[in-house]
Every structure is written in C-alpha cells, then in structure tokens.
C-alpha cells in the first residue's frame, strides 16, 4: 500500500465509480481519497483535495465521519503517526 500512490488513486476512483470488477462503495472511496491527502506524497495535488471534497460531500454525516475515522486509522497503519 505504501509508496503506491497511483494504485491508491485508481482504487479510490474505482470504488467511487465502479470499475475493474469493484462494486461502488462511496464510503470507502471517500476513505481512500482522505488517505491519499494524508499521505504527504509529493504527487498529491489540489485535484486530490477536490476529489476528496466531491466524493465525501455525497455521504451522510454519519458515513463521512466513519470514512474519516477509517482513513485516519489506515493512514497511521500505512504511513505511521503523523508528524
């Protein structure tokens, strides 16, 4: 997972739109978009932040909160504690 920024981006897109045999799951798409932004990767752009806002805005408050908690936990697992 770590160091494979493009795979994370592609996964989030497929979870958002349903591709490569993955069913749409907007909560997980939102979660992965947040992980991407939290990654600190040099390739993260304003487009990634815009995608995060776009996908997560379609969720209920409870879904968005769950996605953010999951993203924080996953980002810590992948990248370690935030500095």
mmCIF file of C-alpha atoms in Angstrom:
data_model
loop_
_atom_site.group_PDB
_atom_site.id
_atom_site.type_symbol
_atom_site.label_atom_id
_atom_site.label_comp_id
_atom_site.label_asym_id
_atom_site.label_seq_id
_atom_site.Cartn_x
_atom_site.Cartn_y
_atom_site.Cartn_z
ATOM 1 C CA UNK A 1 0.000 0.000 0.000
ATOM 2 C CA UNK A 2 2.749 2.445 0.927
ATOM 3 C CA UNK A 3 4.525 4.114 -1.919
ATOM 4 C CA UNK A 4 1.949 3.120 -4.495
ATOM 5 C CA UNK A 5 0.193 6.445 -4.841
ATOM 6 C CA UNK A 6 -1.229 5.725 -8.297
ATOM 7 C CA UNK A 7 -2.765 2.449 -7.147
ATOM 8 C CA UNK A 8 -4.399 4.236 -4.225
ATOM 9 C CA UNK A 9 -5.771 6.865 -6.596
ATOM 10 C CA UNK A 10 -7.038 4.226 -9.045
ATOM 11 C CA UNK A 11 -8.638 2.208 -6.244
ATOM 12 C CA UNK A 12 -10.474 5.244 -4.912
ATOM 13 C CA UNK A 13 -11.726 6.060 -8.402
ATOM 14 C CA UNK A 14 -12.972 2.505 -8.952
ATOM 15 C CA UNK A 15 -14.697 2.466 -5.573
ATOM 16 C CA UNK A 16 -16.325 5.763 -6.498
ATOM 17 C CA UNK A 17 -17.479 4.810 -9.985
ATOM 18 C CA UNK A 18 -17.448 1.012 -10.078
ATOM 19 C CA UNK A 19 -14.748 -0.365 -12.344
ATOM 20 C CA UNK A 20 -12.370 -3.310 -12.586
ATOM 21 C CA UNK A 21 -14.999 -5.554 -11.065
ATOM 22 C CA UNK A 22 -15.317 -3.497 -7.887
ATOM 23 C CA UNK A 23 -18.745 -2.530 -6.646
ATOM 24 C CA UNK A 24 -19.325 1.134 -5.914
ATOM 25 C CA UNK A 25 -18.652 1.998 -2.305
ATOM 26 C CA UNK A 26 -18.610 5.734 -1.752
ATOM 27 C CA UNK A 27 -17.657 5.428 1.923
ATOM 28 C CA UNK A 28 -14.509 3.501 1.025
ATOM 29 C CA UNK A 29 -13.868 5.852 -1.909
ATOM 30 C CA UNK A 30 -14.027 8.797 0.491
ATOM 31 C CA UNK A 31 -11.774 6.967 2.935
ATOM 32 C CA UNK A 32 -9.115 6.302 0.280
ATOM 33 C CA UNK A 33 -9.307 9.888 -1.008
ATOM 34 C CA UNK A 34 -8.573 11.048 2.550
ATOM 35 C CA UNK A 35 -5.704 8.553 2.914
ATOM 36 C CA UNK A 36 -4.206 9.982 -0.281
ATOM 37 C CA UNK A 37 -4.395 13.533 1.065
ATOM 38 C CA UNK A 38 -2.968 12.444 4.430
ATOM 39 C CA UNK A 39 -0.117 10.542 2.772
ATOM 40 C CA UNK A 40 2.094 13.560 2.305
ATOM 41 C CA UNK A 41 3.120 12.195 -1.088
ATOM 42 C CA UNK A 42 4.711 14.821 -3.287
ATOM 43 C CA UNK A 43 2.315 13.860 -6.079
ATOM 44 C CA UNK A 44 -0.787 14.956 -4.136
ATOM 45 C CA UNK A 45 -2.391 17.919 -5.892
ATOM 46 C CA UNK A 46 -5.350 20.237 -5.496
ATOM 47 C CA UNK A 47 -7.227 17.776 -7.707
ATOM 48 C CA UNK A 48 -6.881 15.126 -4.987
ATOM 49 C CA UNK A 49 -8.338 17.533 -2.437
ATOM 50 C CA UNK A 50 -11.157 18.426 -4.846
ATOM 51 C CA UNK A 51 -11.900 14.723 -5.402
ATOM 52 C CA UNK A 52 -11.972 14.198 -1.638
ATOM 53 C CA UNK A 53 -14.462 17.030 -1.221
ATOM 54 C CA UNK A 54 -16.589 15.826 -4.144
ATOM 55 C CA UNK A 55 -16.840 12.184 -3.070
ATOM 56 C CA UNK A 56 -17.284 12.826 0.638
ATOM 57 C CA UNK A 57 -19.934 15.525 0.065
ATOM 58 C CA UNK A 58 -22.246 12.838 -1.308
ATOM 59 C CA UNK A 59 -22.233 10.970 2.011
ATOM 60 C CA UNK A 60 -24.398 11.427 5.058
ATOM 61 C CA UNK A 61 -22.750 12.956 8.108
ATOM 62 C CA UNK A 62 -22.508 9.541 9.764
ATOM 63 C CA UNK A 63 -20.971 7.959 6.647
ATOM 64 C CA UNK A 64 -18.489 10.816 6.264
ATOM 65 C CA UNK A 65 -17.485 10.612 9.930
ATOM 66 C CA UNK A 66 -16.961 6.850 9.625
ATOM 67 C CA UNK A 67 -14.875 7.319 6.459
ATOM 68 C CA UNK A 68 -12.686 9.942 8.175
ATOM 69 C CA UNK A 69 -12.094 7.701 11.225
ATOM 70 C CA UNK A 70 -11.220 4.764 8.966
ATOM 71 C CA UNK A 71 -8.929 6.962 6.859
ATOM 72 C CA UNK A 72 -7.063 8.233 9.915
ATOM 73 C CA UNK A 73 -6.540 4.672 11.168
ATOM 74 C CA UNK A 74 -5.462 3.393 7.748
ATOM 75 C CA UNK A 75 -3.106 6.318 7.145
ATOM 76 C CA UNK A 76 -1.442 5.633 10.533
ATOM 77 C CA UNK A 77 -1.133 1.953 9.600
ATOM 78 C CA UNK A 78 0.432 2.738 6.231
ATOM 79 C CA UNK A 79 2.490 5.860 6.986
ATOM 80 C CA UNK A 80 2.928 5.793 10.755
ATOM 81 C CA UNK A 81 1.950 8.502 13.240
ATOM 82 C CA UNK A 82 1.544 11.993 11.853
ATOM 83 C CA UNK A 83 4.454 14.245 12.450
#
